[in-house]
Short mmCIF file of C-alpha atoms and ligand atoms in Angstrom, two decimals:
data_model
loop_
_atom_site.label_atom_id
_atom_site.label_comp_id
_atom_site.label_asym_id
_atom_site.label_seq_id
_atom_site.Cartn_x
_atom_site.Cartn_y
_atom_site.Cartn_z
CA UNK A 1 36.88 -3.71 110.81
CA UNK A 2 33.44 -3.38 109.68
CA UNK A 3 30.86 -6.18 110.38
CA UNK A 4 30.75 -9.08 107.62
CA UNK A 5 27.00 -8.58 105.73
CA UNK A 6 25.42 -11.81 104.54
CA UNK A 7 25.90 -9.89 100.74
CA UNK A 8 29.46 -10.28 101.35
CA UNK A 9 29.46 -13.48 102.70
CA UNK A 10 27.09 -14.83 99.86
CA UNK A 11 29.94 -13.31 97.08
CA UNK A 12 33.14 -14.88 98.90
CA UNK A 13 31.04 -18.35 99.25
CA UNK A 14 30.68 -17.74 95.56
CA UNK A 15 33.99 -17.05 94.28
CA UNK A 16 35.72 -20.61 96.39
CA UNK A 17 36.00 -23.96 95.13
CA UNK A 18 33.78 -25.82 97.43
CA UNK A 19 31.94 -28.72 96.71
CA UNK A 20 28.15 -29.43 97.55
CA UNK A 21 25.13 -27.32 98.33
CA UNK A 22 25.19 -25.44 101.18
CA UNK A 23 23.56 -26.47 104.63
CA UNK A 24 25.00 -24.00 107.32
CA UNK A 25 26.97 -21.04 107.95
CA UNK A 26 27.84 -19.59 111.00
CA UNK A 27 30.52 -17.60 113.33
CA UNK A 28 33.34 -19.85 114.79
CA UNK A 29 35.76 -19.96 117.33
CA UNK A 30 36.87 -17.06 120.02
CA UNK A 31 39.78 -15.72 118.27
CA UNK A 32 40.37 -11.94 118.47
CA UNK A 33 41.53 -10.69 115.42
CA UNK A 34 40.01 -12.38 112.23
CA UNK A 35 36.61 -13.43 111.58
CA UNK A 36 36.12 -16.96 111.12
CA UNK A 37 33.27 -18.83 110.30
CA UNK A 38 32.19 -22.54 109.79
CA UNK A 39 30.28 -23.59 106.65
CA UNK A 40 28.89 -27.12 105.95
CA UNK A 41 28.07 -28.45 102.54
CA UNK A 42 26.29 -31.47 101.75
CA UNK A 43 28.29 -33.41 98.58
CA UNK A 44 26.94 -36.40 96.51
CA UNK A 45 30.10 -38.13 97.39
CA UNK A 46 31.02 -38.22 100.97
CA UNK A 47 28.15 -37.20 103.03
CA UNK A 48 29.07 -33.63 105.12
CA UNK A 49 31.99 -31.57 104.58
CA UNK A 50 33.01 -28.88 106.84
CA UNK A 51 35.36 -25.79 105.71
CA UNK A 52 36.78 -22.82 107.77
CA UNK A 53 36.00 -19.22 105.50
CA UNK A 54 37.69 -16.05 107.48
CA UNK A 55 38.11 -12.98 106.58
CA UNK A 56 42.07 -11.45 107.39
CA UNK A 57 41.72 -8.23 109.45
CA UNK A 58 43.41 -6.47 107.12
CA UNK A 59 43.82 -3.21 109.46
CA UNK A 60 45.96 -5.46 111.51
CA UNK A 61 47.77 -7.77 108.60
CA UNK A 62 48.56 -4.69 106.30
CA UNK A 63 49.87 -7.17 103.10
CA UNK A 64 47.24 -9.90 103.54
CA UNK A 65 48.88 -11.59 100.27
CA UNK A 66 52.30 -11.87 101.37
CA UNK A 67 50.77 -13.17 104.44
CA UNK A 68 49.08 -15.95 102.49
CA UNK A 69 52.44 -16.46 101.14
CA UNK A 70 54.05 -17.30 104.49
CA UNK A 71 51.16 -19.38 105.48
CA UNK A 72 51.24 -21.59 102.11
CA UNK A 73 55.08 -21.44 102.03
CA UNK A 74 55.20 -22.86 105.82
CA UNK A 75 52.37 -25.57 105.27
CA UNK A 76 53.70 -26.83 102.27
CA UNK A 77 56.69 -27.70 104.33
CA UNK A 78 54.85 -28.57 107.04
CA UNK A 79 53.37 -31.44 105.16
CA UNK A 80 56.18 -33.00 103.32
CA UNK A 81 57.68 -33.53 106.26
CA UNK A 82 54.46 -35.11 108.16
CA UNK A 83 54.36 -37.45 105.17
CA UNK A 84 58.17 -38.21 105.51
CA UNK A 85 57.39 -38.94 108.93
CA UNK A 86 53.92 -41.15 108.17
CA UNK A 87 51.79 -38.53 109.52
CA UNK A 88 48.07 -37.58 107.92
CA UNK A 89 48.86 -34.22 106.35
CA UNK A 90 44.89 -33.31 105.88
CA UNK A 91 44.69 -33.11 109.86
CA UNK A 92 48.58 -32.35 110.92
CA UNK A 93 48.82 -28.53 109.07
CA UNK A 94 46.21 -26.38 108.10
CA UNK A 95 45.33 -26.82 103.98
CA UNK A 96 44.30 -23.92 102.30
CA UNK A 97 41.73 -24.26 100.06
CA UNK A 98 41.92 -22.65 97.23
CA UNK A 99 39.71 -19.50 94.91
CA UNK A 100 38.16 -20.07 91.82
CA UNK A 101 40.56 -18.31 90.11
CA UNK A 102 43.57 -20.21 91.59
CA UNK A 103 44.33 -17.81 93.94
CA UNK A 104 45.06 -18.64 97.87
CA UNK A 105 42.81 -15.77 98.57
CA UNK A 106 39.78 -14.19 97.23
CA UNK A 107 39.71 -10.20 97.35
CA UNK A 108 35.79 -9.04 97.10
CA UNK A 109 34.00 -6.04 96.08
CA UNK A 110 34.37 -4.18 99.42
CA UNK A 111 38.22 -4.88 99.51
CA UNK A 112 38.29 -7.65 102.09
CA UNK A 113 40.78 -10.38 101.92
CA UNK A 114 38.95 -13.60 102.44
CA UNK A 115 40.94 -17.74 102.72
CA UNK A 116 39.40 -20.93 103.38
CA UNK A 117 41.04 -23.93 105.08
CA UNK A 118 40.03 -27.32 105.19
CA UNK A 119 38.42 -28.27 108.69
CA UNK A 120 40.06 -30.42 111.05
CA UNK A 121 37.54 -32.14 112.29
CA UNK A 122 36.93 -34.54 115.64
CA UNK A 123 39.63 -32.30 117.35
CA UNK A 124 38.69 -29.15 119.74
CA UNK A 125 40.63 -26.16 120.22
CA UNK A 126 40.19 -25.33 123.98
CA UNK A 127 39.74 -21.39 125.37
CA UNK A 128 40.97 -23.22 128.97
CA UNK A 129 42.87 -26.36 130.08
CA UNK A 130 40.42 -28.95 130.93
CA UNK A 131 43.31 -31.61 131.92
CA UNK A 132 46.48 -31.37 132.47
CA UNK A 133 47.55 -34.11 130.26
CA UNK A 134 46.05 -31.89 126.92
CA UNK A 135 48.16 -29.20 128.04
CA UNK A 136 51.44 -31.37 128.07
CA UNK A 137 50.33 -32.50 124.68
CA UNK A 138 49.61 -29.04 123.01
CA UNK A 139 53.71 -28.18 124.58
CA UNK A 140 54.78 -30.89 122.62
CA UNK A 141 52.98 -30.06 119.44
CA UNK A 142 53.94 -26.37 119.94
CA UNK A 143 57.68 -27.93 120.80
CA UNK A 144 57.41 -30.07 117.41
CA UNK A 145 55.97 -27.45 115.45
CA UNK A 146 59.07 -25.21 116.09
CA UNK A 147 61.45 -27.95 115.61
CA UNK A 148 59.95 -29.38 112.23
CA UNK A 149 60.74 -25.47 111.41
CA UNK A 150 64.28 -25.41 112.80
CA UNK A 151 66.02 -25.46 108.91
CA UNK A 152 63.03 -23.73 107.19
CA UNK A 153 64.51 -20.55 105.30
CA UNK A 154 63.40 -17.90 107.91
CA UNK A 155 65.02 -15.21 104.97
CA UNK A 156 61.77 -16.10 102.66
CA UNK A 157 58.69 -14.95 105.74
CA UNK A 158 57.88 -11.79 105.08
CA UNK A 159 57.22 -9.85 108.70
CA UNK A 160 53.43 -9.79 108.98
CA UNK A 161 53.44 -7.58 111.58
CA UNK A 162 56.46 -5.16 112.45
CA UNK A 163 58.31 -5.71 115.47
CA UNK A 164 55.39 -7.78 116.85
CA UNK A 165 57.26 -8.87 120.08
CA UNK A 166 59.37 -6.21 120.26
CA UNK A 167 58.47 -5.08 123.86
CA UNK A 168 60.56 -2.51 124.00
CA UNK A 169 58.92 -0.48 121.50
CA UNK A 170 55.52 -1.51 122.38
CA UNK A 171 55.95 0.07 125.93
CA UNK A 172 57.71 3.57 124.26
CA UNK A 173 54.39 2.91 121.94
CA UNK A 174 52.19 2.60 125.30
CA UNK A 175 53.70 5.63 126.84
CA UNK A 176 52.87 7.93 123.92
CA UNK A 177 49.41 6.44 123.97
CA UNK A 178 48.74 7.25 127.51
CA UNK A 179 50.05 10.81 126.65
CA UNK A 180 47.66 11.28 123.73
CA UNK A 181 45.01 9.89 125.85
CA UNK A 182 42.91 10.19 123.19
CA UNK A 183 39.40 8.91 124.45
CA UNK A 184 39.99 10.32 128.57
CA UNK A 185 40.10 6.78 129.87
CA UNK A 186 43.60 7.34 131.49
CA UNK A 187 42.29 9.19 134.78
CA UNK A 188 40.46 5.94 135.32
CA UNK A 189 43.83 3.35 135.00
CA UNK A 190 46.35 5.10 136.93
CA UNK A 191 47.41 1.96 138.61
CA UNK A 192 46.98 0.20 135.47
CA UNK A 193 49.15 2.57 133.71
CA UNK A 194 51.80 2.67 136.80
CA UNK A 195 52.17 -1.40 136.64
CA UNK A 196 53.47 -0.77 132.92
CA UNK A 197 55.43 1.82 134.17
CA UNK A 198 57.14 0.23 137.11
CA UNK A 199 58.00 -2.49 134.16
CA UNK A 200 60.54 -0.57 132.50
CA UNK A 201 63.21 -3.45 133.14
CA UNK A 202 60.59 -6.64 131.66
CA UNK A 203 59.84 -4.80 128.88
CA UNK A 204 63.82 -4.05 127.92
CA UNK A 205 65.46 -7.22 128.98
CA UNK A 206 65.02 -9.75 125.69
CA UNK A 207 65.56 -6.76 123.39
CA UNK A 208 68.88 -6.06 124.77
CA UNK A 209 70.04 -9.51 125.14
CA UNK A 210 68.99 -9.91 121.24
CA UNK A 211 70.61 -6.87 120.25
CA UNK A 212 74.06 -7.87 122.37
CA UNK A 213 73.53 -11.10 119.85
CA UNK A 214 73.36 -13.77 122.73
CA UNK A 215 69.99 -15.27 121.98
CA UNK A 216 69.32 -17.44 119.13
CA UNK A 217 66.42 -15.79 116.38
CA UNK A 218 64.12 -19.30 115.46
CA UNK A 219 61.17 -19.23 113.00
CA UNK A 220 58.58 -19.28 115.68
CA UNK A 221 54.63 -19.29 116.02
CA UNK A 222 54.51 -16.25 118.10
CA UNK A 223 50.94 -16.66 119.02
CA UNK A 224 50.98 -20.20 121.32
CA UNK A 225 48.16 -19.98 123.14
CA UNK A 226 45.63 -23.12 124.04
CA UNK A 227 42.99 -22.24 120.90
CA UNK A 228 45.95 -22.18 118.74
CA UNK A 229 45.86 -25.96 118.86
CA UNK A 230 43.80 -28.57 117.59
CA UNK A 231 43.29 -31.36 120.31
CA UNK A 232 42.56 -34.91 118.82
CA UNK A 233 39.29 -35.98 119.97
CA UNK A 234 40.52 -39.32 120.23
CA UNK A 235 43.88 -39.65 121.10
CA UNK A 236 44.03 -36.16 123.18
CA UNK A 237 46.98 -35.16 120.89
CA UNK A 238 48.09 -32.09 119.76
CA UNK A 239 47.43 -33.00 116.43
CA UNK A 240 48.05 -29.06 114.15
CA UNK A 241 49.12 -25.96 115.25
CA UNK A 242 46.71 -23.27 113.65
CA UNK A 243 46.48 -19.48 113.11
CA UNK A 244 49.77 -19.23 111.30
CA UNK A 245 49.61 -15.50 110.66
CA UNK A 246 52.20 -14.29 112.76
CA UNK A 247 54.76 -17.50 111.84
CA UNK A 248 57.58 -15.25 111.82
CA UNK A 249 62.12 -15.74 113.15
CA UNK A 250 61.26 -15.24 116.99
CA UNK A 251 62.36 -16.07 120.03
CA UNK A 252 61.79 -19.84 121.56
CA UNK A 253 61.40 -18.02 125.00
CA UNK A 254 58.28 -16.01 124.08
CA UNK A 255 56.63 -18.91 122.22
CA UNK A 256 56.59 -20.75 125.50
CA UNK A 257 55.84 -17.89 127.11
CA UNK A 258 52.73 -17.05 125.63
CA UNK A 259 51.33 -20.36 126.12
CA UNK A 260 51.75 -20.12 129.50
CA UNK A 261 50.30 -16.45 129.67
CA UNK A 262 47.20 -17.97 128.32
CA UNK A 263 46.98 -22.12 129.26
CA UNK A 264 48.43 -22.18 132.74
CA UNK A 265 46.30 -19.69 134.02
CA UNK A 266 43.99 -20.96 136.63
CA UNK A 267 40.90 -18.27 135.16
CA UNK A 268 39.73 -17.43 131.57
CA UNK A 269 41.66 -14.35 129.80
CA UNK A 270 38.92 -12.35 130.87
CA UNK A 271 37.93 -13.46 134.26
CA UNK A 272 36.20 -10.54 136.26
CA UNK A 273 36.90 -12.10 139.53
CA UNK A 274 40.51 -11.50 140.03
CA UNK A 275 40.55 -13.49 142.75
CA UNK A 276 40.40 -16.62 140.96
CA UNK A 277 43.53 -15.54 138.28
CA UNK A 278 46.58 -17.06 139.69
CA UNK A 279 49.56 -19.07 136.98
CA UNK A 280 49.01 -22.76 138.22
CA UNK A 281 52.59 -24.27 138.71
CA UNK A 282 51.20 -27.74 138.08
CA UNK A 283 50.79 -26.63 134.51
CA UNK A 284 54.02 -24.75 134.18
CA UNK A 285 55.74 -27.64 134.71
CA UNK A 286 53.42 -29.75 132.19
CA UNK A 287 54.04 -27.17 129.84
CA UNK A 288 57.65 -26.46 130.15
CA UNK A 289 58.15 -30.39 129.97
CA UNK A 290 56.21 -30.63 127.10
CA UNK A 291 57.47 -28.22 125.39
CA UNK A 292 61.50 -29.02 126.10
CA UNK A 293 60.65 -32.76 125.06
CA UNK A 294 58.97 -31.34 121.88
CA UNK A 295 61.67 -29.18 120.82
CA UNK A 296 63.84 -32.36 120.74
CA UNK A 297 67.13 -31.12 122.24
CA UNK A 298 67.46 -28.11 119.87
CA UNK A 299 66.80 -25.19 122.67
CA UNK A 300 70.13 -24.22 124.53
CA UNK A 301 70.61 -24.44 128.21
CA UNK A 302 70.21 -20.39 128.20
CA UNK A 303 66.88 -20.67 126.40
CA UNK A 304 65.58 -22.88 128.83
CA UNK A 305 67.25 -21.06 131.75
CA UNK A 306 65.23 -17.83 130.24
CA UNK A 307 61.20 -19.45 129.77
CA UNK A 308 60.27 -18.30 133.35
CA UNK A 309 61.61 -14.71 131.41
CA UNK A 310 59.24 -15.94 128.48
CA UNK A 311 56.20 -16.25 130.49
CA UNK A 312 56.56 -13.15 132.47
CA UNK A 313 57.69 -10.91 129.41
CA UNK A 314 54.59 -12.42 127.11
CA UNK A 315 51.89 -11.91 129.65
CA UNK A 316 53.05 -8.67 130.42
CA UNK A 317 53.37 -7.35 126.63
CA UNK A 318 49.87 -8.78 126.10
CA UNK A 319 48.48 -6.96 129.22
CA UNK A 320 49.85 -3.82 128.44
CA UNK A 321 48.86 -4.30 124.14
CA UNK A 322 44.99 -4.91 126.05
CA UNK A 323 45.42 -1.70 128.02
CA UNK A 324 47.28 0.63 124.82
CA UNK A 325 43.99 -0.77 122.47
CA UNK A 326 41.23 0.10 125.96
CA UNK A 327 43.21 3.49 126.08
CA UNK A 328 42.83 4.12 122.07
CA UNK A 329 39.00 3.18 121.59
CA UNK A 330 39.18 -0.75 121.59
CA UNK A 331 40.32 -0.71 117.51
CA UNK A 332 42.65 -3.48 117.43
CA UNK A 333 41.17 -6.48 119.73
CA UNK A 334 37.54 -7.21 119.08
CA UNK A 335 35.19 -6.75 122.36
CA UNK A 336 32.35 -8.56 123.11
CA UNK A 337 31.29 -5.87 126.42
CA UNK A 338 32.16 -2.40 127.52
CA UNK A 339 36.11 -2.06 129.29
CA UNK A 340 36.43 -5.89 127.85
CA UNK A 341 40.14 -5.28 127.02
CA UNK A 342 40.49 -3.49 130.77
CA UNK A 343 39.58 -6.90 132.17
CA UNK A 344 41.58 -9.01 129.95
CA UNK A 345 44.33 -6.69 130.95
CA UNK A 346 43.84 -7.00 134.45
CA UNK A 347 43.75 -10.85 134.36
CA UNK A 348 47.47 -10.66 132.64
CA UNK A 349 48.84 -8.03 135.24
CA UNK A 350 47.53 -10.14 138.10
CA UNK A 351 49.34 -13.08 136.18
CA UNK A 352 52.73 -11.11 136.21
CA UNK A 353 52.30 -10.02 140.27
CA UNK A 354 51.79 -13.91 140.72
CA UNK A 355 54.67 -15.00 138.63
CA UNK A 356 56.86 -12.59 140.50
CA UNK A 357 55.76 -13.78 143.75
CA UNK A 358 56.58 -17.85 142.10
CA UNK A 359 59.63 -16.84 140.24
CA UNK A 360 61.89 -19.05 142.35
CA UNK A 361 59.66 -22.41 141.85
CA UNK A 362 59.50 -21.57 137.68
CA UNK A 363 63.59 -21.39 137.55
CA UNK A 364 63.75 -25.15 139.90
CA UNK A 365 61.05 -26.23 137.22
CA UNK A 366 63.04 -25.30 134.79
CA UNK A 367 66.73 -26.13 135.80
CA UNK A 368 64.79 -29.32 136.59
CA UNK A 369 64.26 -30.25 132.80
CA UNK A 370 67.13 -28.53 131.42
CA UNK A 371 69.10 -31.15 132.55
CA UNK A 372 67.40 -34.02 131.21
P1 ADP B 1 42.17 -15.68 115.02
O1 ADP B 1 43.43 -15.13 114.42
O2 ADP B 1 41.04 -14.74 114.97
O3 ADP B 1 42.44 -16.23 116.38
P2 ADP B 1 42.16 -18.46 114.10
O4 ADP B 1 42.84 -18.78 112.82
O5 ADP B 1 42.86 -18.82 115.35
O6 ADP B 1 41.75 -16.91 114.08
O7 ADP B 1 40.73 -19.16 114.06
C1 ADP B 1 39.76 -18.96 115.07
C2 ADP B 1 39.27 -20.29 115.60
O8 ADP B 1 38.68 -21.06 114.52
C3 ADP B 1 40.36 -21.21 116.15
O9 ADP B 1 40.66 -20.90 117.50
C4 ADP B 1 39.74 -22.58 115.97
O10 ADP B 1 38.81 -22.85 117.00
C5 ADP B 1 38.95 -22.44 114.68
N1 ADP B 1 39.72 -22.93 113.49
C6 ADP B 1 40.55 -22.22 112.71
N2 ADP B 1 41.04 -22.97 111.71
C7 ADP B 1 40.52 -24.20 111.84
C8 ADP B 1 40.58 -25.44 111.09
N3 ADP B 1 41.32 -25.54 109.99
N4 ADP B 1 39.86 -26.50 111.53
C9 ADP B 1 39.08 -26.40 112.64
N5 ADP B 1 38.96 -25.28 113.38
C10 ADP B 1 39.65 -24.19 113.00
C1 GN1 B 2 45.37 -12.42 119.48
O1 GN1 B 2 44.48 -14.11 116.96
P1 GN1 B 2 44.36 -14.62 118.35
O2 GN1 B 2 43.06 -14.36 118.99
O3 GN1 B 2 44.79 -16.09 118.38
C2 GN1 B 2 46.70 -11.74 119.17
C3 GN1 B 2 47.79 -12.31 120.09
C4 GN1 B 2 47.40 -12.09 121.54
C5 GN1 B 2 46.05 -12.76 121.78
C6 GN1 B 2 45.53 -12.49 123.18
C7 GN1 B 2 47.80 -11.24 115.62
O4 GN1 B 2 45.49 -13.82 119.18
O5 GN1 B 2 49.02 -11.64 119.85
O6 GN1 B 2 48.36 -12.65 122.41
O7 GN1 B 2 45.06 -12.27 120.84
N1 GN1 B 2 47.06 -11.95 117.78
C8 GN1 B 2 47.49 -10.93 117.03
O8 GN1 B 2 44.53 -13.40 123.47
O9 GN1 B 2 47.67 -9.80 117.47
MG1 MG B 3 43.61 -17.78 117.01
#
């Protein structure tokens, strides 16, 4: 995607429904894929207001209107039932805020989509665990979030993105890439490219199971990791699960996977220093708690028997999607520095040789809470 121009930005800010005159604008948050920023208006009424504008990287959400659609459709569920339950649906879902024209989106002159959301404010999204106890909270939000969803009518979502866990095809996808080698980086990853490789068997094993029918298809997040979350300030809560773009039927394995790809690692995604990446079984356990506790009783023994699978099969997938988009020309994740997505992939491939290594202590974890 291009850069956002202040033009643009001035338009969009134009064409929403926000109260107040304008006090401060600027780029928020660490995610990779949209571009989110943080405006603050002053209103007569109530003193500061905050709001959340982003743009929807539309080269990687191809139908950013049906995607709107899954995100109102899910949030509008979301908050009856916080209200059933006596919850504060302002700071529990996201609330899109809505166009001038009505619309959930506003479409400029360039052909960007742009939403706004309210902002949840006094709650942090983290990039790393700072305590334990936060991460056992965001595996219970994460757990709740999924179970709140358990009767939603997975037939309505439309598929953002196509087969977005599918790991099978992403590693035929990854072997084509490194054929094409399209920008001559592959000569420089050889071991990186013989990990993947080697991982013929990770990169099979849910896809089979689901096509021999024996795992259970939930609506699922799909994208659980740590600054997906919104932390209470106050009550260190998991208070709402954000970035609902990829909200699509998944598998409960690979939600709590991902979150442990990205929170129970004991170094930053893209930590340098490999010698400080290792998957912290002290937060495993917090997690897989958590997240078991969350889901209320709803995940099978088999599901739970599989999350050490989940973990191993997400942070692989996600280091070998870092190495396919360093191999194509960096086009899909953003970069902030030259062979960025080469170190974020190492971190995850470390992450997989060091699950391997603890893959007996993850199962007793497990087995551990399965039968509680
Ligand atoms: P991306 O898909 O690029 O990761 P996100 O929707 O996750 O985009 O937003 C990026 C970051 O912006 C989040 O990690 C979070 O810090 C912040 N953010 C997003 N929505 C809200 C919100 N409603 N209130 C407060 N912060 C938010
Ligand atoms: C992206 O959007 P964000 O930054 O929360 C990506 C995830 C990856 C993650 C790796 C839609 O998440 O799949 O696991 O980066 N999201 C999309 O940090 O591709
Ligand atoms: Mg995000």
């Amino acid at each position: 995607m291009t850069q956002v121009t202040p033009k643009q930005k001035e338009e969009v800010i134009t064409h929403f429904r926000f109260d107040g005159e304008l006090l401060s604008q600027e780029p928020y948050g660490s995610g990779h894929i949209n571009d989110t920023f943080l405006l603050v208006f002053k209103t007569e009424t109530d003193g500061e207001r905050k709001v959340i504008l982003q743009r929807m990287n539309k080269e990687v959400f191809e139908k950013p209107v049906e995607l709107m659609e899954n995100i109102v459709g899910v949030t509008s569920y979301l908050r009856k039932k916080i209200i059933e339950n006596g919850g504060d649906p302002d700071r529990e879902t996201l609330n899109v805020l809505p166009a001038v024209d009505g619309k959930l989106y506003y479409q400029d002159s360039l052909g960007d989509y742009w939403r706004a959301y309210k902002f949840i404010d006094k709650a942090t999204s983290y990039d790393q665990v700072e305590d334990p106890g936060d991460f056992y909270q965001s595996a219970v939000a994460f757990g709740n979030f999924q179970r709140l969803l358990a009767d939603y009518p997975a037939e309505t979502l439309h598929e953002t993105i196509k087969g977005f866990h599918d790991t099978k095809s992403r590693f035929a996808f990854f072997k084509k890439v490194v054929e094409e080698d399209i920008m001559g980086r592959a000569k420089e990853v050889q071991k990186e490219i013989q990990f993947v490789l080697d991982r013929e068997d990770t990169a099979d094993y849910f896809c089979d199971l689901l096509k021999k029918g024996e795992l259970p298809l939930r609506v699922t997040h799909n994208d659980t990791k740590l600054n997906n979350i919104m932390i209470d300030d106050a009550s260190r809560k998991g208070i709402c699960v954000i970035d609902l773009d990829t909200v699509m039927p998944g598998l409960a394995m690979n939600d709590f996977g991902d979150s442990i790809r990205f929170g129970a690692s004991t170094a930053a995604e893209d930590e340098q220093d490999l010698s400080k990446v290792s998957c912290s079984m002290e937060l495993f356990e917090q997690y897989a708690k958590g997240y078991i506790e969350g889901c209320g009783g709803k995940l099978t023994r088999r599901e739970i028997e599989l999350m050490p699978m989940g973990a191993k099969t997400m942070t692989f997938e996600c280091g070998m999607r870092f190495l396919t988009d360093y191999l194509q020309g960096d086009t899909y994740f953003k970069i902030h520095r030259e062979g960025h997505n080469l170190d974020r992939c190492r971190t995850q491939f470390k992450l997989v040789e060091d699950m391997e290594k603890k893959w007996y202590t993850m199962q007793e974890i497990v087995k551990k809470y399965s039968n509680s």
